[in-house]
mmCIF file of C-alpha atoms and ligand atoms in Angstrom:
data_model
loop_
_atom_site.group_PDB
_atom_site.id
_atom_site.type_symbol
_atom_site.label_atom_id
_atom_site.label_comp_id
_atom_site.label_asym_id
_atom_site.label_seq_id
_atom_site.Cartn_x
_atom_site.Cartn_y
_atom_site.Cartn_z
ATOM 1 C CA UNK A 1 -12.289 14.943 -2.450
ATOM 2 C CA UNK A 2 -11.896 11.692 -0.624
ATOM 3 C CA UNK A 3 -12.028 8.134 -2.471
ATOM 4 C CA UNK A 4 -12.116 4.977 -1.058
ATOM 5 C CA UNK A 5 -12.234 1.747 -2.663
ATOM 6 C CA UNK A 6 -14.694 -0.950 -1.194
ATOM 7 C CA UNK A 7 -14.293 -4.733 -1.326
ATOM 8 C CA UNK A 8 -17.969 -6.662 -0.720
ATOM 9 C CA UNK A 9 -17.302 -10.611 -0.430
ATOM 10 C CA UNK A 10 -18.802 -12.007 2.880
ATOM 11 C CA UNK A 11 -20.702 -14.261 0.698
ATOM 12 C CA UNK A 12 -21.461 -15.447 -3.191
ATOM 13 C CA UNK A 13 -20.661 -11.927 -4.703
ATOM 14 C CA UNK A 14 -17.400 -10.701 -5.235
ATOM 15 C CA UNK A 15 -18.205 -6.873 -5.612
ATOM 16 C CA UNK A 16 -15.684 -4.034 -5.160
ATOM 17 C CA UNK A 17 -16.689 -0.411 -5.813
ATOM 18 C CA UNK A 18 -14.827 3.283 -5.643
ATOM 19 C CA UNK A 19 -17.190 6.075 -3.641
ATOM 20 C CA UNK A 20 -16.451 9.716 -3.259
ATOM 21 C CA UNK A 21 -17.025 11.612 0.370
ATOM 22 C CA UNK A 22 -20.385 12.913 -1.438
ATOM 23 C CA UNK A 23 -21.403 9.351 -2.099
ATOM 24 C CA UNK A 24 -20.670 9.072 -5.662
ATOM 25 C CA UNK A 25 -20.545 6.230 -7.471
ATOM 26 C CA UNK A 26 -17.523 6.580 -9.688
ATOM 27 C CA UNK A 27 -17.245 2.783 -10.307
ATOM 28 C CA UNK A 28 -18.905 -0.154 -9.627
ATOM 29 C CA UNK A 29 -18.021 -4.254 -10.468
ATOM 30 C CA UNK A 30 -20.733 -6.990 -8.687
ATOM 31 C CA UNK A 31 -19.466 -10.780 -10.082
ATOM 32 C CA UNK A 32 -22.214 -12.771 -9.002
ATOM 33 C CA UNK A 33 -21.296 -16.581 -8.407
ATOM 34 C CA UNK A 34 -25.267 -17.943 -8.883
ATOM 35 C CA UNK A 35 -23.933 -20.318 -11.778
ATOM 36 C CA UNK A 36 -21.874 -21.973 -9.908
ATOM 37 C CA UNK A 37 -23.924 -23.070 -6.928
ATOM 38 C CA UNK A 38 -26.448 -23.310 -8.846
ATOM 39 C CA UNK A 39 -25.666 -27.089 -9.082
ATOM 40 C CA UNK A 40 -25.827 -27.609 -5.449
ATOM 41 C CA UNK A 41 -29.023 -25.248 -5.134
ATOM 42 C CA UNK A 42 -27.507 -23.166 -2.086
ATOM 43 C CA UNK A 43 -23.794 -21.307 -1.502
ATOM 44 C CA UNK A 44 -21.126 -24.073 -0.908
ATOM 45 C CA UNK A 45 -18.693 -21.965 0.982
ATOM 46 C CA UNK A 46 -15.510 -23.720 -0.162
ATOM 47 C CA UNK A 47 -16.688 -22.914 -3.417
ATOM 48 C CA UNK A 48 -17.252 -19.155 -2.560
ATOM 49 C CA UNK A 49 -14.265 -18.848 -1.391
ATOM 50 C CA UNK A 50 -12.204 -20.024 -4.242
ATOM 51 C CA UNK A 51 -14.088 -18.225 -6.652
ATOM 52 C CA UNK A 52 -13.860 -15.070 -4.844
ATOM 53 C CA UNK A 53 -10.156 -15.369 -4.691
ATOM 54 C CA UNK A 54 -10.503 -16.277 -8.777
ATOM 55 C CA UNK A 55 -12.504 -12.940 -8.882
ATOM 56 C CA UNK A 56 -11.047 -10.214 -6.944
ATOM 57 C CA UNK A 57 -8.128 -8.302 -8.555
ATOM 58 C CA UNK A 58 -9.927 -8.870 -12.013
ATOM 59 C CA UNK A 59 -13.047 -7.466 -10.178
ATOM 60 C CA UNK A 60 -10.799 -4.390 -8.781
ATOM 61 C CA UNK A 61 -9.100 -4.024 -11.988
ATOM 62 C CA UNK A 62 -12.540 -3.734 -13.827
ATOM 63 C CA UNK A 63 -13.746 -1.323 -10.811
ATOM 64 C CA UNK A 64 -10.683 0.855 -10.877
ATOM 65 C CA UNK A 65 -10.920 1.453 -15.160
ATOM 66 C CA UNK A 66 -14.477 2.023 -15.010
ATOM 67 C CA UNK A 67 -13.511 5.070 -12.385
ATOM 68 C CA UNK A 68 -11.160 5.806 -14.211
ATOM 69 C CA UNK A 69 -8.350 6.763 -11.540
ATOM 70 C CA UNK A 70 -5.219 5.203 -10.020
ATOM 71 C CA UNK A 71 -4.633 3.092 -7.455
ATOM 72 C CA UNK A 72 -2.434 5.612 -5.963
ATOM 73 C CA UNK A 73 -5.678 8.102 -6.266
ATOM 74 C CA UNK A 74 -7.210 6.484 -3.399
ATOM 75 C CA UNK A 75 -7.435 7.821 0.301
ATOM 76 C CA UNK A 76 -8.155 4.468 2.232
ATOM 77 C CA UNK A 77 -9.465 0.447 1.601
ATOM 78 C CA UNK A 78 -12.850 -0.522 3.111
ATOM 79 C CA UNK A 79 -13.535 -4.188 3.299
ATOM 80 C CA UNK A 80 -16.661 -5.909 4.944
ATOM 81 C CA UNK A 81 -15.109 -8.060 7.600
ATOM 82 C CA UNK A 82 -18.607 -9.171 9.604
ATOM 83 C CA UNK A 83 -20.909 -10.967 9.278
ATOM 84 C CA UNK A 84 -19.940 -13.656 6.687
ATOM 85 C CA UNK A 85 -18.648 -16.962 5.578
ATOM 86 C CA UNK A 86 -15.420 -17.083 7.069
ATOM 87 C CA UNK A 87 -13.488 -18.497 3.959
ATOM 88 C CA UNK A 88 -15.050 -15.444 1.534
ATOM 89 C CA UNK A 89 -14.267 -12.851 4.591
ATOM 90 C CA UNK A 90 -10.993 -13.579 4.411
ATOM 91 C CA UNK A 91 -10.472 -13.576 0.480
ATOM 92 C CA UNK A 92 -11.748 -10.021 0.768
ATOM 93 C CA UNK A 93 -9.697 -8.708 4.072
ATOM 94 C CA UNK A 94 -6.288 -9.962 2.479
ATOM 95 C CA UNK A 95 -6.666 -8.275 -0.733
ATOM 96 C CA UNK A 96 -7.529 -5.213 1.358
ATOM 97 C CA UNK A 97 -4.750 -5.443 3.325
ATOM 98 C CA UNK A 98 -2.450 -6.333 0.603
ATOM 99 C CA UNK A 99 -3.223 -3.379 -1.233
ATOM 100 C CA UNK A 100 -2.866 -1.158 2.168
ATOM 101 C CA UNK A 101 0.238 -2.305 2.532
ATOM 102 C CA UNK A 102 1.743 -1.910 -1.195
ATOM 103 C CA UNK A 103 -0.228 1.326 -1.578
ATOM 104 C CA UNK A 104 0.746 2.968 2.102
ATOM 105 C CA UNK A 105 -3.167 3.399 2.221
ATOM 106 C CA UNK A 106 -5.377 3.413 5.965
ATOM 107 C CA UNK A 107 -7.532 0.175 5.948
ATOM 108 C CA UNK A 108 -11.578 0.538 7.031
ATOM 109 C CA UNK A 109 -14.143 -2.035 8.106
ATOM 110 C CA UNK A 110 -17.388 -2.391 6.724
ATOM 111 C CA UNK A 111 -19.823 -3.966 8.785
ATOM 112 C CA UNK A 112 -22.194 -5.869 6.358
ATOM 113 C CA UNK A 113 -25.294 -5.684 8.070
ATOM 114 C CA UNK A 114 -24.800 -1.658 8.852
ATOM 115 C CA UNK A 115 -23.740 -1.531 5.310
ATOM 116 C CA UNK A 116 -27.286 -2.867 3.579
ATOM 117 C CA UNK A 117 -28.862 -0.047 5.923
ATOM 118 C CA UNK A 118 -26.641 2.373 5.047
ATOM 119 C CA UNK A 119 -27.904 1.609 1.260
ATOM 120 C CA UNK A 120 -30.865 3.587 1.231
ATOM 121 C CA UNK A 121 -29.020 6.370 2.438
ATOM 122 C CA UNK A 122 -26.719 6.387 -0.980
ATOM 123 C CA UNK A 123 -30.058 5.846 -2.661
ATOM 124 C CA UNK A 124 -31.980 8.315 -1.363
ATOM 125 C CA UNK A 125 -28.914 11.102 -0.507
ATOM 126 C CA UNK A 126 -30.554 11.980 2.555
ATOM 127 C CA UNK A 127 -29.998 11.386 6.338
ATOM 128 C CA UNK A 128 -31.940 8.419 7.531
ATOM 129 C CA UNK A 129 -30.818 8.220 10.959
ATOM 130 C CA UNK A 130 -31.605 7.643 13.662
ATOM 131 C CA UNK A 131 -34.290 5.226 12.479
ATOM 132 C CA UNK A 132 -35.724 1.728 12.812
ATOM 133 C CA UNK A 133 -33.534 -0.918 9.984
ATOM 134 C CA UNK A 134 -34.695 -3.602 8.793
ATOM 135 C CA UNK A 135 -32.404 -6.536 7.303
ATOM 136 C CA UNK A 136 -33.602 -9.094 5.276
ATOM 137 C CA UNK A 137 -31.148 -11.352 3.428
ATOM 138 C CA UNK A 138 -30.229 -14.507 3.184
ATOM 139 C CA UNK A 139 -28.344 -14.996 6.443
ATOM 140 C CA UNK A 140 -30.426 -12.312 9.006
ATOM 141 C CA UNK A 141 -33.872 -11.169 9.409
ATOM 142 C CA UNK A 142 -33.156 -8.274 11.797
ATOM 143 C CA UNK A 143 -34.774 -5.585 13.316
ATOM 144 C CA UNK A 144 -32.211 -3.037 14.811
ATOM 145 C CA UNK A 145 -32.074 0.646 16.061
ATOM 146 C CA UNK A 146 -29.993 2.316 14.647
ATOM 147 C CA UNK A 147 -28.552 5.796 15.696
ATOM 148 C CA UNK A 148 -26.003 6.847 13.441
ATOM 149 C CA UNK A 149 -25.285 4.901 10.208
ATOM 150 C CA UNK A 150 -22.593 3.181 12.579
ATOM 151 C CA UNK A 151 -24.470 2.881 16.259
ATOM 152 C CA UNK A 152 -26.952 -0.028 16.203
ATOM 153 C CA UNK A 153 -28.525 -1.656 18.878
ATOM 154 C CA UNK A 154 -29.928 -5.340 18.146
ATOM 155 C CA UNK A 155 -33.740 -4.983 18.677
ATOM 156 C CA UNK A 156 -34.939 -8.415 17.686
ATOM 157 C CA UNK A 157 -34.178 -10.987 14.753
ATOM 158 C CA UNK A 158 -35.105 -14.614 14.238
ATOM 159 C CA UNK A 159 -35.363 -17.369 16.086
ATOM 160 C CA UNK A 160 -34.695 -20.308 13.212
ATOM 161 C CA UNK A 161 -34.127 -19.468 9.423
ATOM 162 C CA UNK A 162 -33.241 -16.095 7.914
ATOM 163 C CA UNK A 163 -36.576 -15.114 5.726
ATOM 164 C CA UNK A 164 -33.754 -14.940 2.597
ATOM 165 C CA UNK A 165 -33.127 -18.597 3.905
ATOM 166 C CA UNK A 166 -36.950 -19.521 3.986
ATOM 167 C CA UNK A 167 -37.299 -18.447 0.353
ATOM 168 C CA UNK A 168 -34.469 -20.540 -1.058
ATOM 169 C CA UNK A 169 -35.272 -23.737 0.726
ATOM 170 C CA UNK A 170 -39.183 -23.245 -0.191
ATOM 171 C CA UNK A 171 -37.978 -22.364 -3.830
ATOM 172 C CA UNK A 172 -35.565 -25.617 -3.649
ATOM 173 C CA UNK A 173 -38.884 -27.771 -2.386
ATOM 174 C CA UNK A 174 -40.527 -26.138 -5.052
ATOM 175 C CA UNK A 175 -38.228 -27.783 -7.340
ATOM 176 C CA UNK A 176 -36.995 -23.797 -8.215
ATOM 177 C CA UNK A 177 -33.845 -23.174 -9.697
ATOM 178 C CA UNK A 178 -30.790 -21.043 -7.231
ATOM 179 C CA UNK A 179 -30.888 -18.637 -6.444
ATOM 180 C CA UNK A 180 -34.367 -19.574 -4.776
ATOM 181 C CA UNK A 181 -35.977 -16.140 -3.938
ATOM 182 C CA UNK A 182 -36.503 -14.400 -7.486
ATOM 183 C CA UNK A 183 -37.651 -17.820 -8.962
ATOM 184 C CA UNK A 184 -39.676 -17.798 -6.303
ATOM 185 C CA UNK A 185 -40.892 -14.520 -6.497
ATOM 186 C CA UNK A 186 -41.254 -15.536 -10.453
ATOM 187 C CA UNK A 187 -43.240 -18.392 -10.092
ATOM 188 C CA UNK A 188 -45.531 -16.799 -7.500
ATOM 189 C CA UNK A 189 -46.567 -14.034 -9.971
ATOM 190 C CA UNK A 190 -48.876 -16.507 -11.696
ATOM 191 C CA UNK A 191 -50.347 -17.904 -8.381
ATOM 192 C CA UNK A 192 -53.238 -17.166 -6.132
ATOM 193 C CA UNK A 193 -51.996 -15.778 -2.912
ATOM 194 C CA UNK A 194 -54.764 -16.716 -0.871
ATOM 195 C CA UNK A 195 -54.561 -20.848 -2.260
ATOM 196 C CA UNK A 196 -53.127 -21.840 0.483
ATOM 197 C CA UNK A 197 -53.157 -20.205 4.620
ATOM 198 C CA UNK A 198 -49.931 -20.529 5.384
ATOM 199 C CA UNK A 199 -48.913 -19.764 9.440
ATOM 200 C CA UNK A 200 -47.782 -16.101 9.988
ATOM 201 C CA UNK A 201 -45.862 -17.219 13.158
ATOM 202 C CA UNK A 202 -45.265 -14.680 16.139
ATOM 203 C CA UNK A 203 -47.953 -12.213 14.749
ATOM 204 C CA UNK A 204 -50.148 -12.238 17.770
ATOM 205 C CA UNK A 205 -47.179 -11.329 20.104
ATOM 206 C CA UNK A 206 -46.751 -7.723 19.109
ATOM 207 C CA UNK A 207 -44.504 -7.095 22.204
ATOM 208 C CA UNK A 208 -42.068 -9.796 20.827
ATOM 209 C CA UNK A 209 -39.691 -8.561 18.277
ATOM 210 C CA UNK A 210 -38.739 -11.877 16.457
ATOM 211 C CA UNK A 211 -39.408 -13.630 13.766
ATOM 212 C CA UNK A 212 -39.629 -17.651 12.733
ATOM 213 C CA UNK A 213 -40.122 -19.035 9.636
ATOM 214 C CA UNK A 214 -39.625 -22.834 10.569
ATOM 215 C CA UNK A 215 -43.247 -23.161 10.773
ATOM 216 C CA UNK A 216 -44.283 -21.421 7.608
ATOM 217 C CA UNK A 217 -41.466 -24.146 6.059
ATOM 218 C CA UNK A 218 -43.001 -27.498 7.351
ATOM 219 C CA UNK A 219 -46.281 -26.133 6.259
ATOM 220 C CA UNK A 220 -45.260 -25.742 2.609
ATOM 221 C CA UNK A 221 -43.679 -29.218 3.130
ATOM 222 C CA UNK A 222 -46.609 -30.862 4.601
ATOM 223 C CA UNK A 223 -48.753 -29.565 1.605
ATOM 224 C CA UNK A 224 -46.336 -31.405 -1.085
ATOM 225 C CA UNK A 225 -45.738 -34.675 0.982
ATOM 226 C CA UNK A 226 -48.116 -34.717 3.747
ATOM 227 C CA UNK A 227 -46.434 -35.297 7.223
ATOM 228 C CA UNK A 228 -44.507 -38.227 8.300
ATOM 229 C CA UNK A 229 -43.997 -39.007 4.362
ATOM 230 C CA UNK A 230 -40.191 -39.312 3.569
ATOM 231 C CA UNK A 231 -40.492 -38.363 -0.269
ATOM 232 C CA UNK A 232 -38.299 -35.609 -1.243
ATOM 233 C CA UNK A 233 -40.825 -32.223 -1.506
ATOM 234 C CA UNK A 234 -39.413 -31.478 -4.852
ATOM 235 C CA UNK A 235 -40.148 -35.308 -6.167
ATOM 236 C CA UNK A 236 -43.712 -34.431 -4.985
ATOM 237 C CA UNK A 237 -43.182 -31.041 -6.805
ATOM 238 C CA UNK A 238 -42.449 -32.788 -10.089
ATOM 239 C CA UNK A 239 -45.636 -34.195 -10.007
ATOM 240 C CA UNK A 240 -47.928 -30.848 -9.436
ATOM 241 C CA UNK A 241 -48.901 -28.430 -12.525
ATOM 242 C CA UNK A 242 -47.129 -24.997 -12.804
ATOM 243 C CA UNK A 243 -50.956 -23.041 -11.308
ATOM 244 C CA UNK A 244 -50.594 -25.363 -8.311
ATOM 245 C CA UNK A 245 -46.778 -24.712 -7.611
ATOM 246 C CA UNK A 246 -47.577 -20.857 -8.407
ATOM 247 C CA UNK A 247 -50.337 -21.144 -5.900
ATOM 248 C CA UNK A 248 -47.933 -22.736 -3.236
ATOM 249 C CA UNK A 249 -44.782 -19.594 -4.580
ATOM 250 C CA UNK A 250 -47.391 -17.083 -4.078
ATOM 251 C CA UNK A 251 -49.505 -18.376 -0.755
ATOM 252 C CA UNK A 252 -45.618 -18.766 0.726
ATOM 253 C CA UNK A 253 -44.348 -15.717 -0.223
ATOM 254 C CA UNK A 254 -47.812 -13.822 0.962
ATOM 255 C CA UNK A 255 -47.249 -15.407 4.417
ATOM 256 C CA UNK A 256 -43.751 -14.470 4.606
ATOM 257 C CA UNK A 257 -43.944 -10.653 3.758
ATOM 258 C CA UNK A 258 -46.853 -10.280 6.165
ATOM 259 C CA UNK A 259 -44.643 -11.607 8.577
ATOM 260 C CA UNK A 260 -41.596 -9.110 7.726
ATOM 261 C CA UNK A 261 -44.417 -6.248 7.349
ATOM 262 C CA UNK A 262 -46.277 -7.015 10.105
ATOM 263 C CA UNK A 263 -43.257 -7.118 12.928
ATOM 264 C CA UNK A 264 -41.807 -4.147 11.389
ATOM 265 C CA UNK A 265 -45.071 -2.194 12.123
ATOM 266 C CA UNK A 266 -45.167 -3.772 15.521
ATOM 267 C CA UNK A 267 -41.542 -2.602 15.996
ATOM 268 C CA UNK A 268 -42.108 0.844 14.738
ATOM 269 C CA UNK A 269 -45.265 1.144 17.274
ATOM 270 C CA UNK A 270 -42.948 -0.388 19.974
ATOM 271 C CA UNK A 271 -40.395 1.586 19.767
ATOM 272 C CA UNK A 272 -41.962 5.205 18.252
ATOM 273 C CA UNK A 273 -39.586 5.372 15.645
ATOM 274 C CA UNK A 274 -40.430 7.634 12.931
ATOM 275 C CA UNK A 275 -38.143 6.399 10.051
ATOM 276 C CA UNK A 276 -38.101 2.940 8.693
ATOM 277 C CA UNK A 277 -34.807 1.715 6.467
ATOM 278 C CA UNK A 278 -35.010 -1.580 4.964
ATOM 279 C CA UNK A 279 -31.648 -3.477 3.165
ATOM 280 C CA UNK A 280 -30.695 -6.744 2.398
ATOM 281 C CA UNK A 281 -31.674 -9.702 -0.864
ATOM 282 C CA UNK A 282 -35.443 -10.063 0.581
ATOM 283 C CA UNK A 283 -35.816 -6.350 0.477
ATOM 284 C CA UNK A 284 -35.968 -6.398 -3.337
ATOM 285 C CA UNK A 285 -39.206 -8.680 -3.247
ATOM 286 C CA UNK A 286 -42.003 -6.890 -5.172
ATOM 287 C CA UNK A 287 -44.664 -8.041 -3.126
ATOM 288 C CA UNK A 288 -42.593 -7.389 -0.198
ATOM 289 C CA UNK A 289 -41.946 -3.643 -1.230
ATOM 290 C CA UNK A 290 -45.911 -3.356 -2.434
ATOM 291 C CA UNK A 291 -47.433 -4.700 0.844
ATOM 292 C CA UNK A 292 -44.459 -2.624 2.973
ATOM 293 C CA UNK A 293 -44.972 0.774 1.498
ATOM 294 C CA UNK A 294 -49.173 -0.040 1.641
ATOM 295 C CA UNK A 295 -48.860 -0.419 5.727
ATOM 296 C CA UNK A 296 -46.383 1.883 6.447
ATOM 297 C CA UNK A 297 -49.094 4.689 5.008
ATOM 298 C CA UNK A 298 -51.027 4.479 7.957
ATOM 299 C CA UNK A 299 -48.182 4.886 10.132
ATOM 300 C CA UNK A 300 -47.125 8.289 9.458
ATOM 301 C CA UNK A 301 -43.800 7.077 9.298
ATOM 302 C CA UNK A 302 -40.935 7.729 6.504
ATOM 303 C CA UNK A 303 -39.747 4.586 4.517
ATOM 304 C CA UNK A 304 -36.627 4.210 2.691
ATOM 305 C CA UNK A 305 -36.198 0.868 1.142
ATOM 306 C CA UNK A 306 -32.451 0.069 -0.964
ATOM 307 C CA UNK A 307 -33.353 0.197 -4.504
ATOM 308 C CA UNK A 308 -33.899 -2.811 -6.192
ATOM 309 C CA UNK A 309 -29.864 -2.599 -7.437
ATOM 310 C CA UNK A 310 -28.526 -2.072 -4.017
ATOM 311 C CA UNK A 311 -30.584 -4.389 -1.733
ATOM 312 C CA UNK A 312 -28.669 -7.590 -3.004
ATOM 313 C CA UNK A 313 -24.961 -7.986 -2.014
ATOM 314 C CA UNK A 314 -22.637 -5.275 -3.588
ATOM 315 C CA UNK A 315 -19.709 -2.642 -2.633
ATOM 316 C CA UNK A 316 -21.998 0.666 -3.475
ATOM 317 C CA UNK A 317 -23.618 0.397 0.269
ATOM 318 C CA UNK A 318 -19.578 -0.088 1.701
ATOM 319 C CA UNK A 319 -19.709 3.409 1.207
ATOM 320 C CA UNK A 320 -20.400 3.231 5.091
ATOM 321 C CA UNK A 321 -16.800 3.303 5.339
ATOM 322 C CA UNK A 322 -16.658 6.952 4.345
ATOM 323 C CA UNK A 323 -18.328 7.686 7.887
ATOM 324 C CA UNK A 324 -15.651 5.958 9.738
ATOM 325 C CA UNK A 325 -12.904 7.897 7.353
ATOM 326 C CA UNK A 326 -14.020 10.909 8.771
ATOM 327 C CA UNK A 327 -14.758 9.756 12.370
ATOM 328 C CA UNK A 328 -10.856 8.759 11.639
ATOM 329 C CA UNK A 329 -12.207 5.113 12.487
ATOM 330 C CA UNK A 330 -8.809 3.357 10.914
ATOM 331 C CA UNK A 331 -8.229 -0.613 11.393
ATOM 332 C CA UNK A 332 -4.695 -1.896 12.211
ATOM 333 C CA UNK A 333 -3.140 -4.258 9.743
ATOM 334 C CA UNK A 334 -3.593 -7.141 11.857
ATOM 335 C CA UNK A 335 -7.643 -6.776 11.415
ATOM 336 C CA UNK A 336 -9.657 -9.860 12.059
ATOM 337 C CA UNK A 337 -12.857 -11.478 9.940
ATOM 338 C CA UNK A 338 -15.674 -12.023 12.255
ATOM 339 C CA UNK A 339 -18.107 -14.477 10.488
ATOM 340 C CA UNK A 340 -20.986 -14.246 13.070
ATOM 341 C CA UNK A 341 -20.383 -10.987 14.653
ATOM 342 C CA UNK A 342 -22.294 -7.801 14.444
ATOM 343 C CA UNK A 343 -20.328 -4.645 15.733
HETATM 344 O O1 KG4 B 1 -28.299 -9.586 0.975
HETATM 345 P P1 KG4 B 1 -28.086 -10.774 0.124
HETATM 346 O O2 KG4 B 1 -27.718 -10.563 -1.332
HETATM 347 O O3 KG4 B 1 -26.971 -11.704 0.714
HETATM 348 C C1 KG4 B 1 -26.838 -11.892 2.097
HETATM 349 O O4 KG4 B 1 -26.266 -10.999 2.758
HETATM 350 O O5 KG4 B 1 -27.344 -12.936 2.546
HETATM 351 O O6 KG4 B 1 -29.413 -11.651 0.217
HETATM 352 C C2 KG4 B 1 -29.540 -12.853 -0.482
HETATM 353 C C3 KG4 B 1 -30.913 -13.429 -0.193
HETATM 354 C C4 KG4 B 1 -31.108 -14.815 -0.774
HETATM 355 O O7 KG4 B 1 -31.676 -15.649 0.204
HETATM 356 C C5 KG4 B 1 -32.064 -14.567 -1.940
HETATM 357 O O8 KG4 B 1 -32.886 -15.669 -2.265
HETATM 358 C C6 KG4 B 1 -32.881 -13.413 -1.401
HETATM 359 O O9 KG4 B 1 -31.947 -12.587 -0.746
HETATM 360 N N1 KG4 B 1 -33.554 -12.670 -2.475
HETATM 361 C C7 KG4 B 1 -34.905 -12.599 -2.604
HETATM 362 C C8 KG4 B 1 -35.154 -11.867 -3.791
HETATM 363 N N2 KG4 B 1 -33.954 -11.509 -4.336
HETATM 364 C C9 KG4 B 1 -32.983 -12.010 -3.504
HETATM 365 N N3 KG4 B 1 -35.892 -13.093 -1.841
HETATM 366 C C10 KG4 B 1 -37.165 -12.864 -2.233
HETATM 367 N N4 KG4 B 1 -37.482 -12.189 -3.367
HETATM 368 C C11 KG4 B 1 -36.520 -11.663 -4.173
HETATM 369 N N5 KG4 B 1 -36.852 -10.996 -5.273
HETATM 370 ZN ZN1 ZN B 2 -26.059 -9.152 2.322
#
């Protein structure tokens, strides 16, 4: 049996995990770092950083008890080393290294983006590819194709803000607290979707795989301070009741989701695809899931979307790495981050 231990912190999680070659989970640590940023409503990346290096070898102790094996157990290291904050990247790659080194173990990369597709896979134990993958977080809104669980080819992605993004700066005009997309998601339960009619931007260019969600923004802006005002949104927020912000949450957040549905349909006519994957923070959006799995019926299509658990940022979905341990897909020691890189 192979084990490998994976280290997840591109961004606010520290999260390490140990996964079998069958893709079993025997242990799994996520330290989430929401309280501290909470403050600053949004990731401050020196902050990240310095609690991830805070976090890690308690995180990997925690990981390696609950597994309940050795160190010297393990067959290889994975570590995401792209996409990321460059400052939590390298937290992550020097602990992996460090214990390659001290443990004479092979060191893997884990491409974070390949990784949240390669979620549903865990999930589901069955073999999604090739298919069409879908990333929704809070730094990509991507539509790729992807061949094997390690072959993708960029089909089409924003244009401005990450839909992850658009949630927590709506959330923050909102006056929501960090992290912005399950308040939001919260807040919108009590609202009328159909309040406000928000922009569903790109929508009538089906051949155009890309979305934007600057316009949807300024339009939730423009409704709490009217344009050309200068008042902070979330002063103006202060002001409304909780119906009328959970009117604005849940008019946002209907706009948004038929944006993310809507391209993905247009993609899987585009491209014929017969399997959709979806991964990343956004992905564990009720509405989003609801209004996904309701289109996709018509289709005829197959849709895996990460559990709830496994869409947000953790070490489960580096299981990836087993793939490249048996394509014998090592990294040298002298392995680089690559903050805005996809492989
Ligand atoms: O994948 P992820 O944990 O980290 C990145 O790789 O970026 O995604 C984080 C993003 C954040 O923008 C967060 O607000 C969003 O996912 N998110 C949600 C929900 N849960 C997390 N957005 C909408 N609804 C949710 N329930
Ligand atoms: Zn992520």
């Amino acid at each position: 049996m192979t084990r490998i231990l994976t280290l997840e912190t591109t961004c606010d999680e520290t999260a390490a995990a140990v996964i079998t070659d069958s893709l079993e989970v025997l242990g799994s640590v996520v330290a989430s770092q929401d309280k501290l940023h909470q403050q600053f409503g949004g990731v401050v990346p020196e902050i990240a950083s310095r609690a991830h290096l805070e976090n890690i070898v308690p995180v990997i102790d925690e990981t390696m008890r609950r597994a309940g094996i050795l160190l010297s157990d393990l067959d290889a290291i994975a570590v995401a080393n792209t996409p990321g904050l460059a400052g939590s990247l390298l937290v992550g790659l020097s602990a992996a290294k460090s214990l390659c080194v001290a443990l004479q173990k092979p060191l893997l990369a884990v491409n974070h983006l390949q990784a949240h597709i390669y979620a549903c896979k865990i999930a589901f134990q069955e073999n999604p590819f090739p298919c069409l993958g879908l990333i929704v977080s809070g730094g990509h809104s991507s539509l790729y194709c992807c061949t094997t669980p390690i072959d993708f080819t960029p089909l089409g992605g924003t244009i401005d803000d990450a839909a992850g993004e658009a949630f927590d700066k709506v959330a923050a005009m909102l006056g929501l607290p960090y992290p912005g997309g399950p308040s939001l998601q919260k807040a919108a339960e009590k609202g009328n979707p159909n309040a406000y009619s928000f922009p569903r931007s790109l929508l009538e260019e089906p051949e155009r795989l890309a979305f934007s969600f600057s316009g949807l923004k300024t339009a939730v802006r423009y409704r709490l301070v009217g344009p050309g005002k200068t008042t902070e949104p979330a002063t103006a927020a202060a002001g409304l009741s909780e119906q009328e912000i959970a009117d604005i949450a849940a008019s946002f957040q209907e706009a948004a989701v038929d944006c993310l549905v809507g391209k993905s349909i247009q993609a899987l006519r585009k491209t014929g695809m017969k399997t959709l994957c979806i991964g990343g923070g956004v992905a564990a959006n009720l509405r989003f899931r609801q209004k996904m799995e309701h289109a996709v019926q018509k289709e005829r299509v197959r849709l895996l979307i990460a559990p709830v658990a496994l869409c947000t940022d953790n070490a489960v979905m580096g299981a990836i790495a087993i793939e490249r341990f048996n394509a014998g897909l090592f990294e040298p020691l002298d392995l680089n981050i690559h903050p805005g890189l996809i492989r």
